mmCIF file of C-alpha atoms in Angstrom:
data_model
loop_
_atom_site.group_PDB
_atom_site.id
_atom_site.type_symbol
_atom_site.label_atom_id
_atom_site.label_comp_id
_atom_site.label_asym_id
_atom_site.label_seq_id
_atom_site.Cartn_x
_atom_site.Cartn_y
_atom_site.Cartn_z
ATOM 1 C CA UNK A 1 2.616 6.401 0.195
ATOM 2 C CA UNK A 2 2.684 6.736 -2.870
ATOM 3 C CA UNK A 3 -0.272 3.702 -3.428
ATOM 4 C CA UNK A 4 -1.836 5.920 -1.161
ATOM 5 C CA UNK A 5 -1.207 9.682 -2.832
ATOM 6 C CA UNK A 6 -1.592 7.805 -6.681
ATOM 7 C CA UNK A 7 -5.018 6.908 -5.039
ATOM 8 C CA UNK A 8 -6.651 9.883 -3.298
ATOM 9 C CA UNK A 9 -4.811 12.726 -6.529
ATOM 10 C CA UNK A 10 -5.300 10.319 -9.361
ATOM 11 C CA UNK A 11 -3.965 12.810 -11.156
ATOM 12 C CA UNK A 12 -1.867 14.263 -9.306
ATOM 13 C CA UNK A 13 1.880 14.195 -10.879
ATOM 14 C CA UNK A 14 3.723 11.770 -8.271
ATOM 15 C CA UNK A 15 7.514 10.480 -8.631
ATOM 16 C CA UNK A 16 8.709 8.078 -6.443
ATOM 17 C CA UNK A 17 12.956 7.999 -5.725
ATOM 18 C CA UNK A 18 14.501 5.205 -4.000
ATOM 19 C CA UNK A 19 17.670 6.483 -2.656
ATOM 20 C CA UNK A 20 18.872 3.962 -0.994
ATOM 21 C CA UNK A 21 21.005 1.704 -2.661
ATOM 22 C CA UNK A 22 19.788 -1.616 -1.174
ATOM 23 C CA UNK A 23 17.182 -0.657 -3.720
ATOM 24 C CA UNK A 24 13.498 -1.545 -1.147
ATOM 25 C CA UNK A 25 11.605 1.877 -2.498
ATOM 26 C CA UNK A 26 11.968 0.032 -6.914
ATOM 27 C CA UNK A 27 11.239 -3.705 -4.456
ATOM 28 C CA UNK A 28 7.926 -2.905 -2.718
ATOM 29 C CA UNK A 29 7.127 -0.674 -6.077
ATOM 30 C CA UNK A 30 7.179 -4.008 -8.650
ATOM 31 C CA UNK A 31 9.385 -2.097 -10.426
ATOM 32 C CA UNK A 32 12.137 -2.453 -12.559
ATOM 33 C CA UNK A 33 14.803 0.311 -12.728
ATOM 34 C CA UNK A 34 17.327 -0.576 -16.273
ATOM 35 C CA UNK A 35 19.264 2.738 -15.475
ATOM 36 C CA UNK A 36 20.056 4.466 -12.230
ATOM 37 C CA UNK A 37 20.976 8.424 -11.988
ATOM 38 C CA UNK A 38 24.472 6.415 -10.424
ATOM 39 C CA UNK A 39 24.613 5.696 -14.199
ATOM 40 C CA UNK A 40 24.385 9.248 -15.283
ATOM 41 C CA UNK A 41 26.885 10.760 -12.338
ATOM 42 C CA UNK A 42 29.963 7.545 -13.206
ATOM 43 C CA UNK A 43 29.072 8.468 -17.248
ATOM 44 C CA UNK A 44 30.674 12.548 -15.983
ATOM 45 C CA UNK A 45 33.020 11.362 -14.155
ATOM 46 C CA UNK A 46 34.928 8.917 -17.376
ATOM 47 C CA UNK A 47 34.202 11.703 -19.016
ATOM 48 C CA UNK A 48 36.753 13.794 -16.801
ATOM 49 C CA UNK A 49 38.558 11.322 -16.207
ATOM 50 C CA UNK A 50 39.296 10.941 -19.526
ATOM 51 C CA UNK A 51 40.760 14.337 -20.118
ATOM 52 C CA UNK A 52 37.019 15.242 -22.461
ATOM 53 C CA UNK A 53 36.046 18.233 -21.244
ATOM 54 C CA UNK A 54 33.466 19.058 -23.625
ATOM 55 C CA UNK A 55 32.058 16.482 -22.890
ATOM 56 C CA UNK A 56 31.647 16.516 -20.261
ATOM 57 C CA UNK A 57 29.560 19.888 -19.602
ATOM 58 C CA UNK A 58 27.938 18.679 -22.955
ATOM 59 C CA UNK A 59 26.792 15.313 -20.302
ATOM 60 C CA UNK A 60 26.279 18.142 -17.485
ATOM 61 C CA UNK A 61 24.195 19.750 -19.971
ATOM 62 C CA UNK A 62 21.965 16.424 -20.716
ATOM 63 C CA UNK A 63 22.150 14.543 -17.164
ATOM 64 C CA UNK A 64 18.639 16.892 -16.971
ATOM 65 C CA UNK A 65 16.809 14.827 -19.593
ATOM 66 C CA UNK A 66 18.566 11.572 -18.970
ATOM 67 C CA UNK A 67 17.382 11.646 -16.273
ATOM 68 C CA UNK A 68 13.917 11.888 -17.664
ATOM 69 C CA UNK A 69 14.754 9.194 -19.677
ATOM 70 C CA UNK A 70 16.094 7.028 -17.002
ATOM 71 C CA UNK A 71 12.402 6.978 -15.492
ATOM 72 C CA UNK A 72 10.139 4.400 -14.691
ATOM 73 C CA UNK A 73 6.659 5.685 -16.018
ATOM 74 C CA UNK A 74 4.577 3.176 -14.121
ATOM 75 C CA UNK A 75 0.245 3.533 -13.997
ATOM 76 C CA UNK A 76 -0.458 7.015 -11.149
ATOM 77 C CA UNK A 77 3.972 7.843 -10.269
ATOM 78 C CA UNK A 78 6.877 7.582 -12.186
ATOM 79 C CA UNK A 79 9.802 6.082 -10.251
ATOM 80 C CA UNK A 80 13.766 7.386 -10.422
ATOM 81 C CA UNK A 81 16.016 5.055 -8.963
ATOM 82 C CA UNK A 82 19.539 6.903 -7.191
ATOM 83 C CA UNK A 83 22.093 4.086 -7.352
ATOM 84 C CA UNK A 84 24.664 2.645 -5.954
ATOM 85 C CA UNK A 85 26.811 4.575 -2.829
ATOM 86 C CA UNK A 86 29.155 7.245 -3.987
ATOM 87 C CA UNK A 87 32.824 5.788 -5.628
ATOM 88 C CA UNK A 88 36.099 6.630 -4.679
ATOM 89 C CA UNK A 89 37.574 10.131 -5.870
ATOM 90 C CA UNK A 90 36.087 13.706 -4.872
ATOM 91 C CA UNK A 91 34.208 14.896 -8.260
ATOM 92 C CA UNK A 92 31.890 17.424 -5.666
ATOM 93 C CA UNK A 93 30.944 19.570 -8.197
ATOM 94 C CA UNK A 94 29.483 16.627 -10.147
ATOM 95 C CA UNK A 95 26.952 15.207 -8.088
ATOM 96 C CA UNK A 96 26.126 19.155 -7.060
ATOM 97 C CA UNK A 97 25.657 19.746 -10.408
ATOM 98 C CA UNK A 98 23.421 16.344 -10.393
ATOM 99 C CA UNK A 99 22.111 17.269 -6.683
ATOM 100 C CA UNK A 100 20.556 20.235 -8.312
ATOM 101 C CA UNK A 101 19.269 18.613 -11.446
ATOM 102 C CA UNK A 102 17.152 16.359 -9.318
ATOM 103 C CA UNK A 103 15.452 19.890 -7.087
ATOM 104 C CA UNK A 104 14.853 20.616 -11.153
ATOM 105 C CA UNK A 105 13.586 18.318 -11.375
ATOM 106 C CA UNK A 106 10.574 17.713 -8.555
ATOM 107 C CA UNK A 107 8.943 21.587 -9.182
ATOM 108 C CA UNK A 108 7.721 19.061 -11.991
ATOM 109 C CA UNK A 109 5.744 16.669 -9.946
ATOM 110 C CA UNK A 110 3.122 18.024 -7.296
ATOM 111 C CA UNK A 111 4.346 14.451 -4.357
ATOM 112 C CA UNK A 112 7.885 13.945 -4.502
ATOM 113 C CA UNK A 113 8.303 10.736 -2.219
ATOM 114 C CA UNK A 114 11.336 9.501 -1.295
ATOM 115 C CA UNK A 115 12.710 6.521 0.623
ATOM 116 C CA UNK A 116 16.755 7.566 1.832
ATOM 117 C CA UNK A 117 17.852 3.976 3.450
ATOM 118 C CA UNK A 118 18.255 2.812 6.508
ATOM 119 C CA UNK A 119 20.715 4.719 10.295
ATOM 120 C CA UNK A 120 22.617 8.567 10.261
ATOM 121 C CA UNK A 121 24.101 7.997 6.767
ATOM 122 C CA UNK A 122 20.534 8.590 4.429
ATOM 123 C CA UNK A 123 21.069 12.593 5.563
ATOM 124 C CA UNK A 124 23.580 12.583 3.183
ATOM 125 C CA UNK A 125 22.505 12.117 0.664
ATOM 126 C CA UNK A 126 21.900 14.071 -2.244
ATOM 127 C CA UNK A 127 18.492 14.479 -2.800
ATOM 128 C CA UNK A 128 17.782 14.332 0.877
ATOM 129 C CA UNK A 129 18.760 18.598 1.628
ATOM 130 C CA UNK A 130 15.623 19.991 1.467
ATOM 131 C CA UNK A 131 11.784 18.124 1.801
ATOM 132 C CA UNK A 132 8.451 18.932 3.457
ATOM 133 C CA UNK A 133 7.215 15.875 5.913
ATOM 134 C CA UNK A 134 10.620 13.969 6.838
ATOM 135 C CA UNK A 135 8.931 10.566 8.235
ATOM 136 C CA UNK A 136 11.915 8.646 9.920
ATOM 137 C CA UNK A 137 10.011 4.724 10.354
ATOM 138 C CA UNK A 138 11.385 2.157 13.717
ATOM 139 C CA UNK A 139 9.914 -0.524 14.644
ATOM 140 C CA UNK A 140 10.003 -0.323 18.965
ATOM 141 C CA UNK A 141 13.210 -1.469 19.472
ATOM 142 C CA UNK A 142 14.734 0.756 22.299
ATOM 143 C CA UNK A 143 18.158 0.882 19.888
ATOM 144 C CA UNK A 144 15.932 1.756 16.473
ATOM 145 C CA UNK A 145 13.932 4.730 18.321
ATOM 146 C CA UNK A 146 17.339 5.727 19.589
ATOM 147 C CA UNK A 147 18.197 5.982 15.408
ATOM 148 C CA UNK A 148 15.416 7.403 15.318
ATOM 149 C CA UNK A 149 15.981 9.943 17.270
ATOM 150 C CA UNK A 150 19.618 10.611 16.586
ATOM 151 C CA UNK A 151 19.039 11.433 12.892
ATOM 152 C CA UNK A 152 15.698 13.994 14.309
ATOM 153 C CA UNK A 153 18.603 15.475 16.086
ATOM 154 C CA UNK A 154 21.729 15.700 12.547
ATOM 155 C CA UNK A 155 18.605 16.720 9.907
ATOM 156 C CA UNK A 156 17.232 19.390 11.787
ATOM 157 C CA UNK A 157 21.543 20.107 11.531
ATOM 158 C CA UNK A 158 22.020 18.897 7.180
ATOM 159 C CA UNK A 159 17.700 19.491 6.318
ATOM 160 C CA UNK A 160 15.175 21.783 5.765
ATOM 161 C CA UNK A 161 11.795 20.801 6.957
ATOM 162 C CA UNK A 162 9.120 21.544 7.606
ATOM 163 C CA UNK A 163 7.768 18.539 9.638
ATOM 164 C CA UNK A 164 8.351 15.603 10.911
ATOM 165 C CA UNK A 165 7.064 12.750 12.762
ATOM 166 C CA UNK A 166 7.922 9.530 13.386
ATOM 167 C CA UNK A 167 5.932 5.417 12.615
ATOM 168 C CA UNK A 168 6.382 2.568 14.027
ATOM 169 C CA UNK A 169 6.882 -0.731 12.917
ATOM 170 C CA UNK A 170 6.265 -4.116 13.202
ATOM 171 C CA UNK A 171 4.471 -3.145 16.569
ATOM 172 C CA UNK A 172 3.293 -7.132 18.290
ATOM 173 C CA UNK A 173 1.604 -5.626 20.980
ATOM 174 C CA UNK A 174 0.010 -1.623 21.506
ATOM 175 C CA UNK A 175 0.492 -1.862 25.215
ATOM 176 C CA UNK A 176 4.152 -1.754 24.416
ATOM 177 C CA UNK A 177 3.964 2.247 23.204
ATOM 178 C CA UNK A 178 2.937 2.972 26.350
ATOM 179 C CA UNK A 179 6.676 2.271 27.614
ATOM 180 C CA UNK A 180 8.679 4.318 23.843
ATOM 181 C CA UNK A 181 10.342 7.587 24.202
ATOM 182 C CA UNK A 182 10.291 9.663 20.104
ATOM 183 C CA UNK A 183 9.837 13.207 22.604
ATOM 184 C CA UNK A 184 10.943 15.181 20.502
ATOM 185 C CA UNK A 185 9.792 13.529 17.919
ATOM 186 C CA UNK A 186 6.281 13.630 17.396
ATOM 187 C CA UNK A 187 4.746 10.018 16.748
ATOM 188 C CA UNK A 188 2.356 10.215 13.157
ATOM 189 C CA UNK A 189 0.888 6.362 13.214
ATOM 190 C CA UNK A 190 2.280 2.584 14.621
ATOM 191 C CA UNK A 191 2.017 -0.366 12.653
ATOM 192 C CA UNK A 192 0.738 -3.881 13.803
ATOM 193 C CA UNK A 193 2.579 -7.046 12.816
ATOM 194 C CA UNK A 194 1.034 -7.448 8.966
ATOM 195 C CA UNK A 195 1.041 -11.205 8.001
ATOM 196 C CA UNK A 196 -0.735 -10.102 4.878
ATOM 197 C CA UNK A 197 2.235 -7.576 3.197
ATOM 198 C CA UNK A 198 5.236 -10.487 4.928
ATOM 199 C CA UNK A 199 3.496 -13.060 2.621
ATOM 200 C CA UNK A 200 3.050 -10.664 0.140
ATOM 201 C CA UNK A 201 7.628 -10.162 0.145
ATOM 202 C CA UNK A 202 8.064 -13.290 -0.318
ATOM 203 C CA UNK A 203 6.152 -13.681 -2.735
ATOM 204 C CA UNK A 204 7.608 -11.101 -4.377
ATOM 205 C CA UNK A 205 4.496 -9.107 -4.728
ATOM 206 C CA UNK A 206 4.277 -5.434 -4.627
ATOM 207 C CA UNK A 207 2.161 -2.577 -1.915
ATOM 208 C CA UNK A 208 -0.165 -2.539 -4.999
ATOM 209 C CA UNK A 209 -1.353 -6.214 -4.054
ATOM 210 C CA UNK A 210 -2.064 -5.505 -0.481
ATOM 211 C CA UNK A 211 -5.734 -5.316 0.251
ATOM 212 C CA UNK A 212 -7.312 -2.070 0.275
ATOM 213 C CA UNK A 213 -7.660 -3.123 4.546
ATOM 214 C CA UNK A 214 -4.601 -3.699 5.102
ATOM 215 C CA UNK A 215 -2.973 -3.273 8.346
ATOM 216 C CA UNK A 216 0.319 -1.306 6.858
ATOM 217 C CA UNK A 217 -1.740 0.415 4.998
ATOM 218 C CA UNK A 218 -4.826 2.060 7.723
ATOM 219 C CA UNK A 219 -1.126 2.644 9.400
ATOM 220 C CA UNK A 220 0.667 4.745 7.059
ATOM 221 C CA UNK A 221 -2.913 6.465 6.194
ATOM 222 C CA UNK A 222 -3.512 7.373 8.988
ATOM 223 C CA UNK A 223 0.335 9.084 9.430
ATOM 224 C CA UNK A 224 -0.892 10.176 5.525
ATOM 225 C CA UNK A 225 -3.567 12.230 7.923
ATOM 226 C CA UNK A 226 -1.731 13.490 10.930
ATOM 227 C CA UNK A 227 0.289 15.439 8.281
ATOM 228 C CA UNK A 228 -3.394 16.119 6.501
ATOM 229 C CA UNK A 229 -1.546 14.667 3.396
ATOM 230 C CA UNK A 230 -4.672 12.730 2.573
#
């Protein structure tokens, strides 16, 4: 999605947020983040634990600028990593503030693409409260489809979104799609097994090094066109 948006709208400001601790988006985009949002959060938490409330307040006030410094600037887009899951202890006010900072940052960009971690837990990530389009990605398995439906159900109560749809990935045989019941989720596109992408991943190449007609890109392009984003 990030590649297609940057190619279609070269003048647009695009922010890619990796909300998955496994940093899959970073690898896919060929980005190395030296610092994350969680690094900022932990500095604030450490300040609170050490009894330095004034320093903590100052850190919170500067959080927006620190996040800009944390961003990795690439040709066509900016990248921000959320970092590790929550550590032990409750710092709800701090985390809530940082979530608001992310919301403010989003206003500085034309497109924000968020990669959440797989499973139900990703709905509860700090940046997932409000999105315009919620894309659920699943493989053709019964388990994967059921998880997608469950996420949709949870999202209906926790996430504000305008449109929701599913992308079925790694489809070895197109006829299998006839056996999949995604209702009430709308099918946006299916992506066949992409040998070029698989080989590129082994070599550590990013999605920007895929050929323009790669099955992966064609499938995602169809999904974005379905939503009239491209």
